[in-house]
Amino acid sequence: MGIFEQMEKYGHEQVIFCQHKATGLKSIIAIHDTTAGPALGGCRMRPYDNEEEMLFDVLRLSRGMTYKCAIADVDNGGGKCVIWGDPASDKTGEMFRALGRFVDGLGGRFYTGTDVGTYPTDFVQAKRETPYIVGVPLEYGGSGDSSIPTAFGVLEGIRATAMKLWGSTSLKGKIFAVQGLGKVGAKVAKSLADEGAILMVTDVVQANIDRFFDVVPDAAVVSPDSIFSLACDMLIPCALGAVLNDRTIPELRCKAIVGSANNQLLDEEKHGTMLKDRGILYAPDYLVNAGGLIQVADELHGANPERVLSKTNAIYDILLQVYELAEARNIPTSIAANQLVEERLNRIADIKRIRGSATRSVT
Ligand code: NAD
């Protein structure tokens, strides 16, 4: 498919190719939809096999950001940036300064920060060239560790799901299977333990299990392969994407799935439907893991931790709304979340038709 065909198919507004020979920068910025506000999305660095793969990734990820911003009620649109290269060997500070110049040229249509393969310190360099950067370290004006609000949002999602399943947010005595004890998973699991839940946990890195055990010694450790087939109340995927697929869904013995991992459904429509048919309640990942996004977006308004907390808290009500919509329309929760976003963006677009006092007249 040609580039314009892909942009038309997925609804992208703008794609920018950036090249700077002296620093080796080869980057694509995709702006999907700016109905709700300037595009916002992280910058991923990967040794892509070819340009097609790189373009596909940035188009897919930027579209995902539109949905994530809209469902979290953040006044930003969807965008993303990708850099072609190996983060371990090809990265330099000057490369990120060059990227900063390109981002600056967009005049505030796009804000970026870290993603897979890039770190807050890389964006300290980019920020020397442009103000349109988020997620830098605290000492450079950033808002700090995003895994804290992300974990908080996942917990709100778990509570909303408990309310839907059992009519109560109490998690005491409920059984949770947690995949991944990294930055988010360990925080979620610790909070569940504090609320009297029974935990089964797994990770592929023994040091992460040991660290968790120091804090929650009575959690049961299971092998990474067995986590999907455990009889439990909720499965909490906090490791990798595409974990809900043809192989794992038939094995599941949980009542609901609520986790931080991005893109948990290998195929949104097909696997969302399989979960619905099996009667397993699925909390759309891009809603329940939006706490980190809420925090970086908040930097654009002068970071305010209380506001971040209250916006992340709202994940509880939004998720219940998604569950109700899915039930009323008899559709998978993943599709209900998408429909909620699309309907909301249409309403916002209509509001923006109203000419405000600050609107510059072109006549
Ligand atoms: P992390 O790298 O700190 O933790 C991931 C953990 O999963 C690691 O401990 C890793 O060893 C473990 N893991 C990897 N493969 C595994 C497997 N097959 N089985 C069991 N464990 C495995 O990452 P994180 O920041 O905690 O993020 C977790 C997930 O949430 C990721 O998918 C990430 O994209 C997503 N997410 C994170 C944030 C955030 O603010 N950190 C925000 C939104 C989404």
Short mmCIF file of C-alpha atoms and ligand atoms in Angstrom, two decimals:
data_model
loop_
_atom_site.label_atom_id
_atom_site.label_comp_id
_atom_site.label_asym_id
_atom_site.label_seq_id
_atom_site.Cartn_x
_atom_site.Cartn_y
_atom_site.Cartn_z
CA MET A 1 0.00 0.00 0.00
CA GLY A 2 1.27 3.51 -0.81
CA ILE A 3 1.88 6.03 1.96
CA PHE A 4 -1.14 8.20 1.14
CA GLU A 5 -3.32 5.08 0.90
CA GLN A 6 -2.21 4.01 4.39
CA MET A 7 -2.73 7.53 5.77
CA GLU A 8 -6.23 7.61 4.30
CA LYS A 9 -7.09 4.13 5.51
CA TYR A 10 -6.08 4.83 9.13
CA GLY A 11 -7.02 8.53 9.17
CA HIS A 12 -3.59 10.17 9.57
CA GLU A 13 -3.19 13.90 9.12
CA GLN A 14 0.55 14.21 8.50
CA VAL A 15 3.71 12.14 8.19
CA ILE A 16 7.15 13.78 8.37
CA PHE A 17 10.39 12.10 7.30
CA CYS A 18 13.45 13.57 9.02
CA GLN A 19 17.06 12.94 7.94
CA HIS A 20 20.32 14.41 9.26
CA LYS A 21 23.48 12.94 7.76
CA ALA A 22 26.04 14.20 10.30
CA THR A 23 24.31 12.57 13.28
CA GLY A 24 22.87 9.58 11.36
CA LEU A 25 19.32 10.54 12.30
CA LYS A 26 16.64 8.81 10.27
CA SER A 27 13.27 9.38 11.82
CA ILE A 28 9.57 9.43 10.97
CA ILE A 29 7.03 11.48 12.90
CA ALA A 30 3.37 10.59 12.37
CA ILE A 31 0.54 12.87 13.47
CA HIS A 32 -2.69 10.92 13.48
CA ASP A 33 -5.43 13.21 14.73
CA THR A 34 -5.32 16.63 16.40
CA THR A 35 -9.06 17.07 17.03
CA ALA A 36 -8.58 17.12 20.80
CA GLY A 37 -5.31 19.11 20.83
CA PRO A 38 -1.65 18.93 19.79
CA ALA A 39 -0.42 15.41 19.05
CA LEU A 40 1.43 13.68 21.88
CA GLY A 41 3.38 10.45 21.76
CA GLY A 42 6.73 8.94 22.66
CA CYS A 43 9.74 8.33 20.46
CA ARG A 44 10.77 4.73 19.85
CA MET A 45 14.26 3.73 18.63
CA ARG A 46 14.68 0.33 16.96
CA PRO A 47 16.92 -1.31 14.38
CA TYR A 48 14.01 -1.78 11.94
CA ASP A 49 14.56 -4.20 9.06
CA ASN A 50 13.38 -1.70 6.46
CA GLU A 51 11.49 1.56 5.86
CA GLU A 52 8.14 -0.19 5.42
CA GLU A 53 8.37 -1.75 8.87
CA MET A 54 9.33 1.60 10.37
CA LEU A 55 6.45 3.41 8.68
CA PHE A 56 3.96 0.70 9.69
CA ASP A 57 5.09 0.97 13.32
CA VAL A 58 4.79 4.75 13.51
CA LEU A 59 1.37 4.78 11.79
CA ARG A 60 0.03 2.07 14.10
CA LEU A 61 1.44 3.60 17.29
CA SER A 62 0.35 7.17 16.52
CA ARG A 63 -3.22 6.02 15.88
CA GLY A 64 -3.16 4.17 19.19
CA MET A 65 -2.19 7.42 20.92
CA THR A 66 -5.29 9.19 19.58
CA TYR A 67 -7.46 6.55 21.24
CA LYS A 68 -5.45 6.56 24.45
CA CYS A 69 -5.54 10.37 24.83
CA ALA A 70 -9.23 10.53 24.02
CA ILE A 71 -10.33 7.77 26.39
CA ALA A 72 -8.25 9.26 29.21
CA ASP A 73 -9.90 12.65 28.60
CA VAL A 74 -6.56 14.30 27.87
CA ASP A 75 -6.62 17.34 25.57
CA ASN A 76 -4.13 15.91 23.11
CA GLY A 77 -4.24 14.07 19.84
CA GLY A 78 -2.28 11.06 18.71
CA GLY A 79 1.27 11.18 17.41
CA LYS A 80 4.43 9.12 17.55
CA CYS A 81 8.04 9.30 16.46
CA VAL A 82 10.34 6.45 15.46
CA ILE A 83 14.12 6.50 14.96
CA TRP A 84 15.85 3.92 12.80
CA GLY A 85 18.88 2.56 14.67
CA ASP A 86 20.20 0.38 17.45
CA PRO A 87 19.73 2.19 20.77
CA ALA A 88 22.77 0.38 22.20
CA SER A 89 25.25 1.52 19.51
CA ASP A 90 23.80 4.23 17.26
CA LYS A 91 22.52 6.75 19.76
CA THR A 92 24.20 10.12 20.45
CA GLY A 93 23.12 13.26 22.26
CA GLU A 94 23.54 15.22 19.02
CA MET A 95 21.17 12.87 17.22
CA PHE A 96 18.47 13.83 19.74
CA ARG A 97 19.33 17.53 19.38
CA ALA A 98 18.81 17.12 15.62
CA LEU A 99 15.48 15.42 16.30
CA GLY A 100 14.61 18.34 18.61
CA ARG A 101 15.13 20.77 15.71
CA PHE A 102 12.68 18.83 13.55
CA VAL A 103 10.12 18.64 16.38
CA ASP A 104 10.56 22.38 16.91
CA GLY A 105 9.80 22.97 13.25
CA LEU A 106 6.32 21.56 13.83
CA GLY A 107 5.62 24.57 16.01
CA GLY A 108 3.79 22.70 18.79
CA ARG A 109 1.70 20.38 16.62
CA PHE A 110 3.60 17.46 18.18
CA TYR A 111 5.10 16.79 21.64
CA THR A 112 7.33 13.80 22.29
CA GLY A 113 9.35 12.00 24.97
CA THR A 114 10.57 8.50 25.85
CA ASP A 115 9.36 5.13 24.59
CA VAL A 116 11.03 1.77 23.97
CA GLY A 117 14.74 2.31 23.27
CA THR A 118 14.90 5.92 24.44
CA TYR A 119 15.42 7.44 27.90
CA PRO A 120 14.58 10.71 29.67
CA THR A 121 18.25 11.76 29.38
CA ASP A 122 18.01 11.55 25.55
CA PHE A 123 15.23 14.11 25.68
CA VAL A 124 17.27 16.43 27.89
CA GLN A 125 19.35 16.81 24.70
CA ALA A 126 16.29 17.27 22.47
CA LYS A 127 14.94 19.87 24.88
CA ARG A 128 18.00 22.06 24.24
CA GLU A 129 16.49 22.66 20.79
CA THR A 130 12.74 22.73 21.42
CA PRO A 131 10.23 23.22 24.22
CA TYR A 132 7.92 20.55 22.76
CA ILE A 133 9.31 17.73 24.91
CA VAL A 134 7.76 15.86 27.87
CA GLY A 135 8.95 13.25 30.37
CA VAL A 136 12.45 14.62 31.07
CA PRO A 137 13.97 13.95 34.53
CA LEU A 138 12.56 15.87 37.50
CA GLU A 139 15.60 18.19 37.67
CA TYR A 140 14.88 19.31 34.09
CA GLY A 141 11.23 20.09 34.81
CA GLY A 142 9.69 16.66 34.13
CA SER A 143 7.07 15.01 36.34
CA GLY A 144 9.02 11.91 37.42
CA ASP A 145 8.47 8.14 37.31
CA SER A 146 5.42 7.43 35.13
CA SER A 147 5.04 3.88 36.45
CA ILE A 148 3.55 5.28 39.67
CA PRO A 149 0.38 6.77 38.07
CA THR A 150 0.27 3.86 35.61
CA ALA A 151 0.10 1.36 38.49
CA PHE A 152 -2.48 3.53 40.24
CA GLY A 153 -4.64 3.52 37.08
CA VAL A 154 -4.40 -0.27 36.79
CA LEU A 155 -5.60 -0.55 40.38
CA GLU A 156 -8.56 1.72 39.61
CA GLY A 157 -9.32 -0.61 36.69
CA ILE A 158 -9.13 -3.64 38.99
CA ARG A 159 -11.50 -1.99 41.48
CA ALA A 160 -13.99 -1.07 38.74
CA THR A 161 -13.84 -4.64 37.43
CA ALA A 162 -14.40 -6.01 40.95
CA MET A 163 -17.44 -3.74 41.27
CA LYS A 164 -18.78 -5.03 37.95
CA LEU A 165 -18.17 -8.68 38.86
CA TRP A 166 -19.05 -8.73 42.55
CA GLY A 167 -20.81 -5.45 43.34
CA SER A 168 -17.99 -4.45 45.70
CA THR A 169 -14.48 -3.03 45.34
CA SER A 170 -13.12 -5.23 48.13
CA LEU A 171 -10.22 -7.36 46.89
CA LYS A 172 -9.73 -9.28 50.14
CA GLY A 173 -9.37 -13.01 49.50
CA LYS A 174 -9.61 -12.62 45.70
CA ILE A 175 -6.98 -14.44 43.65
CA PHE A 176 -4.77 -12.50 41.21
CA ALA A 177 -2.23 -13.89 38.72
CA VAL A 178 0.35 -11.19 37.92
CA GLN A 179 2.60 -11.52 34.87
CA GLY A 180 5.69 -9.31 35.15
CA LEU A 181 7.14 -7.79 38.32
CA GLY A 182 8.77 -4.79 36.68
CA LYS A 183 8.13 -1.12 37.41
CA VAL A 184 4.34 -1.33 37.06
CA GLY A 185 3.61 -5.00 37.91
CA ALA A 186 5.50 -4.96 41.22
CA LYS A 187 3.63 -1.83 42.38
CA VAL A 188 0.23 -3.24 41.40
CA ALA A 189 0.99 -6.59 43.08
CA LYS A 190 2.19 -4.90 46.28
CA SER A 191 -1.02 -2.81 46.49
CA LEU A 192 -3.13 -5.96 45.91
CA ALA A 193 -1.27 -7.72 48.73
CA ASP A 194 -1.86 -4.69 50.99
CA GLU A 195 -5.60 -5.09 50.33
CA GLY A 196 -5.56 -8.74 51.42
CA ALA A 197 -5.60 -10.34 47.95
CA ILE A 198 -4.02 -13.74 47.26
CA LEU A 199 -1.17 -13.46 44.77
CA MET A 200 0.39 -15.76 42.19
CA VAL A 201 3.23 -14.02 40.39
CA THR A 202 5.74 -14.67 37.63
CA ASP A 203 8.66 -13.00 35.91
CA VAL A 204 11.44 -14.17 33.63
CA VAL A 205 14.08 -12.32 35.66
CA GLN A 206 14.86 -14.00 39.00
CA ALA A 207 16.19 -10.74 40.52
CA ASN A 208 12.77 -9.14 40.03
CA ILE A 209 11.08 -12.05 41.81
CA ASP A 210 13.62 -11.89 44.67
CA ARG A 211 13.08 -8.13 45.06
CA PHE A 212 9.32 -8.63 45.19
CA PHE A 213 9.64 -11.43 47.71
CA ASP A 214 11.52 -9.14 50.09
CA VAL A 215 8.35 -7.00 50.20
CA VAL A 216 5.58 -9.64 49.84
CA PRO A 217 6.99 -12.94 51.18
CA ASP A 218 3.74 -14.92 50.99
CA ALA A 219 3.12 -14.55 47.23
CA ALA A 220 3.19 -17.85 45.28
CA VAL A 221 5.67 -17.93 42.40
CA VAL A 222 4.67 -19.80 39.25
CA SER A 223 6.50 -20.48 36.01
CA PRO A 224 6.10 -17.93 33.19
CA ASP A 225 4.41 -20.54 30.98
CA SER A 226 1.73 -21.51 33.52
CA ILE A 227 0.42 -18.02 34.30
CA PHE A 228 -2.37 -18.11 31.69
CA SER A 229 -3.90 -21.40 32.78
CA LEU A 230 -4.14 -20.65 36.51
CA ALA A 231 -7.56 -20.70 38.12
CA CYS A 232 -7.89 -17.17 39.47
CA ASP A 233 -10.24 -14.21 39.70
CA MET A 234 -8.19 -11.79 37.61
CA LEU A 235 -5.20 -12.07 35.32
CA ILE A 236 -2.94 -8.99 35.46
CA PRO A 237 -0.64 -8.82 32.39
CA CYS A 238 2.16 -6.34 33.12
CA ALA A 239 4.91 -7.66 30.86
CA LEU A 240 4.46 -7.98 27.10
CA GLY A 241 2.04 -7.23 24.28
CA ALA A 242 0.05 -9.80 22.22
CA VAL A 243 -0.34 -12.15 25.21
CA LEU A 244 -4.05 -12.70 24.49
CA ASN A 245 -4.13 -14.83 21.37
CA ASP A 246 -5.36 -18.12 19.83
CA ARG A 247 -3.05 -20.14 22.07
CA THR A 248 -3.62 -18.46 25.46
CA ILE A 249 -7.34 -17.56 25.37
CA PRO A 250 -8.63 -21.18 25.34
CA GLU A 251 -6.38 -21.90 28.37
CA LEU A 252 -7.64 -19.02 30.53
CA ARG A 253 -9.40 -19.82 33.82
CA CYS A 254 -9.87 -16.26 35.08
CA LYS A 255 -13.00 -14.11 35.31
CA ALA A 256 -11.38 -10.89 34.13
CA ILE A 257 -8.17 -9.41 32.70
CA VAL A 258 -6.85 -6.02 33.81
CA GLY A 259 -3.22 -5.14 33.16
CA SER A 260 -0.76 -2.47 32.05
CA ALA A 261 0.87 -4.24 29.10
CA ASN A 262 0.27 -2.42 25.81
CA ASN A 263 -1.61 -4.13 22.95
CA GLN A 264 -2.51 -7.26 24.92
CA LEU A 265 -4.91 -8.51 22.23
CA LEU A 266 -2.94 -9.88 19.29
CA ASP A 267 -5.95 -9.10 17.06
CA GLU A 268 -8.26 -6.55 18.65
CA GLU A 269 -11.49 -7.68 16.98
CA LYS A 270 -10.91 -11.43 16.86
CA HIS A 271 -9.41 -11.89 20.31
CA GLY A 272 -11.72 -9.36 21.93
CA THR A 273 -14.61 -11.43 20.58
CA MET A 274 -13.04 -14.70 21.79
CA LEU A 275 -12.82 -13.28 25.33
CA LYS A 276 -16.42 -12.06 25.18
CA ASP A 277 -17.58 -15.50 23.98
CA ARG A 278 -15.75 -17.13 26.88
CA GLY A 279 -17.43 -14.73 29.32
CA ILE A 280 -14.12 -13.17 30.42
CA LEU A 281 -14.30 -9.47 31.19
CA TYR A 282 -11.46 -7.61 29.46
CA ALA A 283 -10.41 -4.12 30.62
CA PRO A 284 -9.06 -2.36 27.48
CA ASP A 285 -5.33 -1.89 28.09
CA TYR A 286 -5.05 1.59 26.64
CA LEU A 287 -7.57 2.85 29.17
CA VAL A 288 -6.29 1.17 32.33
CA ASN A 289 -2.61 1.95 31.58
CA ALA A 290 -3.25 5.63 30.77
CA GLY A 291 -1.92 6.95 34.12
CA GLY A 292 1.59 7.52 32.73
CA LEU A 293 0.20 9.38 29.72
CA ILE A 294 -2.01 11.49 32.00
CA GLN A 295 1.10 12.46 33.95
CA VAL A 296 3.24 13.51 30.95
CA ALA A 297 0.31 15.34 29.32
CA ASP A 298 -0.17 17.21 32.58
CA GLU A 299 3.34 18.66 32.21
CA LEU A 300 1.98 20.82 29.37
CA HIS A 301 -0.22 22.61 31.90
CA GLY A 302 2.47 22.89 34.62
CA ALA A 303 2.78 19.50 36.35
CA ASN A 304 0.33 19.09 39.24
CA PRO A 305 0.43 15.71 41.05
CA GLU A 306 -3.06 16.15 42.59
CA ARG A 307 -4.58 16.77 39.16
CA VAL A 308 -2.76 13.69 37.78
CA LEU A 309 -4.17 11.63 40.63
CA SER A 310 -7.72 12.84 40.12
CA LYS A 311 -7.62 12.30 36.33
CA THR A 312 -6.15 8.82 36.82
CA ASN A 313 -8.81 8.13 39.42
CA ALA A 314 -11.42 8.69 36.69
CA ILE A 315 -10.28 5.47 34.97
CA TYR A 316 -12.62 3.72 37.42
CA ASP A 317 -15.76 5.45 36.08
CA ILE A 318 -14.68 5.37 32.42
CA LEU A 319 -14.07 1.61 32.61
CA LEU A 320 -17.50 1.01 34.11
CA GLN A 321 -18.92 3.09 31.24
CA VAL A 322 -17.05 0.88 28.73
CA TYR A 323 -18.44 -2.28 30.39
CA GLU A 324 -21.99 -0.89 30.26
CA LEU A 325 -21.67 0.13 26.61
CA ALA A 326 -20.28 -3.29 25.66
CA GLU A 327 -23.21 -4.97 27.39
CA ALA A 328 -25.83 -2.66 25.88
CA ARG A 329 -24.46 -3.07 22.34
CA ASN A 330 -23.51 -6.73 22.79
CA ILE A 331 -19.95 -6.10 21.58
CA PRO A 332 -16.48 -6.86 22.99
CA THR A 333 -15.20 -4.33 25.55
CA SER A 334 -12.23 -3.54 23.29
CA ILE A 335 -14.60 -2.42 20.53
CA ALA A 336 -16.83 -0.56 23.00
CA ALA A 337 -13.81 1.49 24.14
CA ASN A 338 -12.99 2.37 20.52
CA GLN A 339 -16.58 3.42 19.85
CA LEU A 340 -16.62 5.57 22.99
CA VAL A 341 -13.48 7.34 21.71
CA GLU A 342 -14.82 7.85 18.18
CA GLU A 343 -18.10 9.26 19.45
CA ARG A 344 -16.28 11.57 21.87
CA LEU A 345 -13.93 12.87 19.15
CA ASN A 346 -16.90 13.61 16.89
CA ARG A 347 -18.49 15.67 19.67
CA ILE A 348 -15.23 17.55 20.32
CA ALA A 349 -14.79 18.25 16.60
CA ASP A 350 -18.29 19.72 16.59
CA ILE A 351 -17.53 21.89 19.63
CA LYS A 352 -14.40 23.22 17.88
CA ARG A 353 -16.63 24.48 15.04
CA ILE A 354 -17.85 27.21 17.40
CA ARG A 355 -15.83 30.36 16.79
CA GLY A 356 -14.32 31.57 20.08
CA SER A 357 -13.02 35.08 20.83
CA ALA A 358 -9.41 33.98 20.32
CA THR A 359 -10.13 32.49 16.89
CA ARG A 360 -8.22 34.42 14.22
CA SER A 361 -10.48 35.60 11.43
CA VAL A 362 -9.29 34.75 7.95
CA THR A 363 -11.80 36.92 6.13
P1 NAD B 1 9.33 -3.29 32.95
O1 NAD B 1 10.29 -3.58 31.84
O2 NAD B 1 9.83 -2.56 34.15
O3 NAD B 1 8.64 -4.64 33.45
C1 NAD B 1 8.28 -5.70 32.63
C2 NAD B 1 8.56 -6.97 33.42
O4 NAD B 1 8.03 -8.09 32.71
C3 NAD B 1 10.04 -7.22 33.66
O5 NAD B 1 10.27 -7.49 35.03
C4 NAD B 1 10.32 -8.45 32.78
O6 NAD B 1 11.35 -9.27 33.29
C5 NAD B 1 8.98 -9.15 32.80
N1 NAD B 1 8.75 -10.09 31.70
C6 NAD B 1 9.14 -10.00 30.42
N2 NAD B 1 8.72 -11.07 29.73
C7 NAD B 1 8.05 -11.85 30.59
C8 NAD B 1 7.37 -13.11 30.47
N3 NAD B 1 7.31 -13.77 29.32
N4 NAD B 1 6.77 -13.61 31.57
C9 NAD B 1 6.83 -12.95 32.76
N5 NAD B 1 7.46 -11.77 32.92
C10 NAD B 1 8.06 -11.24 31.86
O7 NAD B 1 8.13 -2.50 32.27
P2 NAD B 1 6.99 -1.66 32.99
O8 NAD B 1 7.31 -0.21 32.90
O9 NAD B 1 6.66 -2.28 34.30
O10 NAD B 1 5.79 -1.90 31.98
C11 NAD B 1 5.09 -3.13 31.94
C12 NAD B 1 4.13 -3.12 30.76
O11 NAD B 1 3.24 -2.00 30.88
C13 NAD B 1 4.82 -2.95 29.39
O12 NAD B 1 4.08 -3.66 28.43
C14 NAD B 1 4.70 -1.45 29.13
O13 NAD B 1 4.71 -1.17 27.75
C15 NAD B 1 3.34 -1.16 29.74
N6 NAD B 1 3.17 0.24 30.14
C16 NAD B 1 4.00 0.81 31.04
C17 NAD B 1 3.81 2.14 31.41
C18 NAD B 1 4.74 2.80 32.41
O14 NAD B 1 4.41 3.91 32.84
N7 NAD B 1 5.83 2.20 32.82
C19 NAD B 1 2.77 2.88 30.88
C20 NAD B 1 1.88 2.25 29.97
C21 NAD B 1 2.11 0.93 29.61
#
